[in-house]
PDB file of C-alpha atoms in Angstrom:
ATOM      1  CA  MET A 795       0.000   0.000   0.000  1.00  0.00           C
ATOM      2  CA  ARG A 796       1.082   3.524  -0.543  1.00  0.00           C
ATOM      3  CA  LYS A 797      -0.173   6.971   0.187  1.00  0.00           C
ATOM      4  CA  ALA A 798      -2.777   8.346  -2.219  1.00  0.00           C
ATOM      5  CA  ALA A 799      -1.483  10.809  -4.775  1.00  0.00           C
ATOM      6  CA  GLY A 800      -1.925  14.434  -3.839  1.00  0.00           C
ATOM      7  CA  SER A 801      -2.551  17.440  -6.003  1.00  0.00           C
ATOM      8  CA  TYR A 802       0.141  18.509  -8.444  1.00  0.00           C
ATOM      9  CA  ASN A 803       0.733  22.224  -8.696  1.00  0.00           C
ATOM     10  CA  LYS A 804       4.295  22.622  -9.976  1.00  0.00           C
ATOM     11  CA  THR A 805       4.712  24.924 -12.964  1.00  0.00           C
ATOM     12  CA  ALA A 806       5.993  23.431 -16.189  1.00  0.00           C
ATOM     13  CA  THR A 807       9.525  24.072 -17.376  1.00  0.00           C
ATOM     14  CA  GLU A 808      10.238  25.797 -20.676  1.00  0.00           C
ATOM     15  CA  LYS A 809      10.794  22.446 -22.373  1.00  0.00           C
ATOM     16  CA  GLN A 810       7.632  20.909 -20.934  1.00  0.00           C
ATOM     17  CA  VAL A 811       5.238  23.638 -22.093  1.00  0.00           C
ATOM     18  CA  PRO A 812       5.307  22.881 -25.862  1.00  0.00           C
ATOM     19  CA  VAL A 813       5.123  19.123 -25.236  1.00  0.00           C
ATOM     20  CA  ARG A 814       2.112  19.526 -22.964  1.00  0.00           C
ATOM     21  CA  GLU A 815       0.395  21.774 -25.511  1.00  0.00           C
ATOM     22  CA  LYS A 816       1.007  19.240 -28.270  1.00  0.00           C
ATOM     23  CA  PHE A 817      -0.415  16.467 -26.086  1.00  0.00           C
ATOM     24  CA  LYS A 818      -3.511  18.578 -25.361  1.00  0.00           C
ATOM     25  CA  ALA A 819      -3.995  19.079 -29.109  1.00  0.00           C
ATOM     26  CA  ALA A 820      -3.514  15.336 -29.690  1.00  0.00           C
ATOM     27  CA  HIS A 821      -6.167  14.611 -27.060  1.00  0.00           C
ATOM     28  CA  ARG A 822      -8.637  16.981 -28.744  1.00  0.00           C
ATOM     29  CA  PHE A 823      -7.890  15.355 -32.119  1.00  0.00           C
ATOM     30  CA  ALA A 824      -8.402  11.854 -30.724  1.00  0.00           C
ATOM     31  CA  GLN A 825     -11.673  12.888 -29.057  1.00  0.00           C
ATOM     32  CA  ALA A 826     -12.902  14.151 -32.434  1.00  0.00           C
ATOM     33  CA  VAL A 827     -11.833  10.890 -34.089  1.00  0.00           C
ATOM     34  CA  ILE A 828     -13.744   8.672 -31.668  1.00  0.00           C
ATOM     35  CA  ALA A 829     -16.805  10.935 -31.872  1.00  0.00           C
ATOM     36  CA  ASP A 830     -17.069  10.284 -35.631  1.00  0.00           C
ATOM     37  CA  PRO A 831     -18.160   6.669 -36.293  1.00  0.00           C
ATOM     38  CA  LEU A 832     -16.418   6.489 -39.680  1.00  0.00           C
ATOM     39  CA  LEU A 833     -13.109   7.831 -38.404  1.00  0.00           C
ATOM     40  CA  LYS A 834     -13.317   5.627 -35.324  1.00  0.00           C
ATOM     41  CA  ALA A 835     -13.778   2.551 -37.520  1.00  0.00           C
ATOM     42  CA  LEU A 836     -10.807   3.610 -39.662  1.00  0.00           C
ATOM     43  CA  TYR A 837      -8.553   4.084 -36.643  1.00  0.00           C
ATOM     44  CA  ASN A 838      -9.724   0.792 -35.120  1.00  0.00           C
ATOM     45  CA  LYS A 839      -8.711  -0.904 -38.353  1.00  0.00           C
ATOM     46  CA  LYS A 840      -5.302   0.836 -38.279  1.00  0.00           C
ATOM     47  CA  ALA A 841      -4.810  -0.306 -34.688  1.00  0.00           C
ATOM     48  CA  ASN A 842      -5.113  -3.994 -35.696  1.00  0.00           C
ATOM     49  CA  GLY A 843      -6.545  -4.856 -32.283  1.00  0.00           C
ATOM     50  CA  LYS A 844      -3.284  -3.864 -30.572  1.00  0.00           C
ATOM     51  CA  CYS A 845      -4.665  -0.654 -29.071  1.00  0.00           C
ATOM     52  CA  THR A 846      -7.753   1.542 -29.140  1.00  0.00           C
ATOM     53  CA  ALA A 847      -8.771   4.016 -31.827  1.00  0.00           C
ATOM     54  CA  TYR A 848      -8.111   6.804 -29.314  1.00  0.00           C
ATOM     55  CA  SER A 849      -4.527   5.744 -28.600  1.00  0.00           C
ATOM     56  CA  LYS A 850      -3.804   5.192 -32.305  1.00  0.00           C
ATOM     57  CA  ALA A 851      -5.072   8.699 -33.105  1.00  0.00           C
ATOM     58  CA  VAL A 852      -2.966  10.233 -30.320  1.00  0.00           C
ATOM     59  CA  SER A 853       0.062   8.279 -31.518  1.00  0.00           C
ATOM     60  CA  GLU A 854      -0.315   9.423 -35.115  1.00  0.00           C
ATOM     61  CA  TYR A 855      -0.859  13.028 -34.051  1.00  0.00           C
ATOM     62  CA  MET A 856       2.245  13.034 -31.849  1.00  0.00           C
ATOM     63  CA  LYS A 857       4.400  11.730 -34.736  1.00  0.00           C
ATOM     64  CA  GLU A 858       3.586  14.806 -36.821  1.00  0.00           C
TER      65      GLU A 858
END
């Protein structure tokens, strides 16, 4: 057993800020993908059962 995680309120470093922004954008993109049934089916097919459509969309977005 361990202590429950507390709140996190440290400010991001200069290097962390752009990475966090890109991840936020990737999350918004993936949410849009899974909201659209056609895109979700396409990303599920790309995932080959190895991961979800959401994680595949985030992965592809982060590679750009």
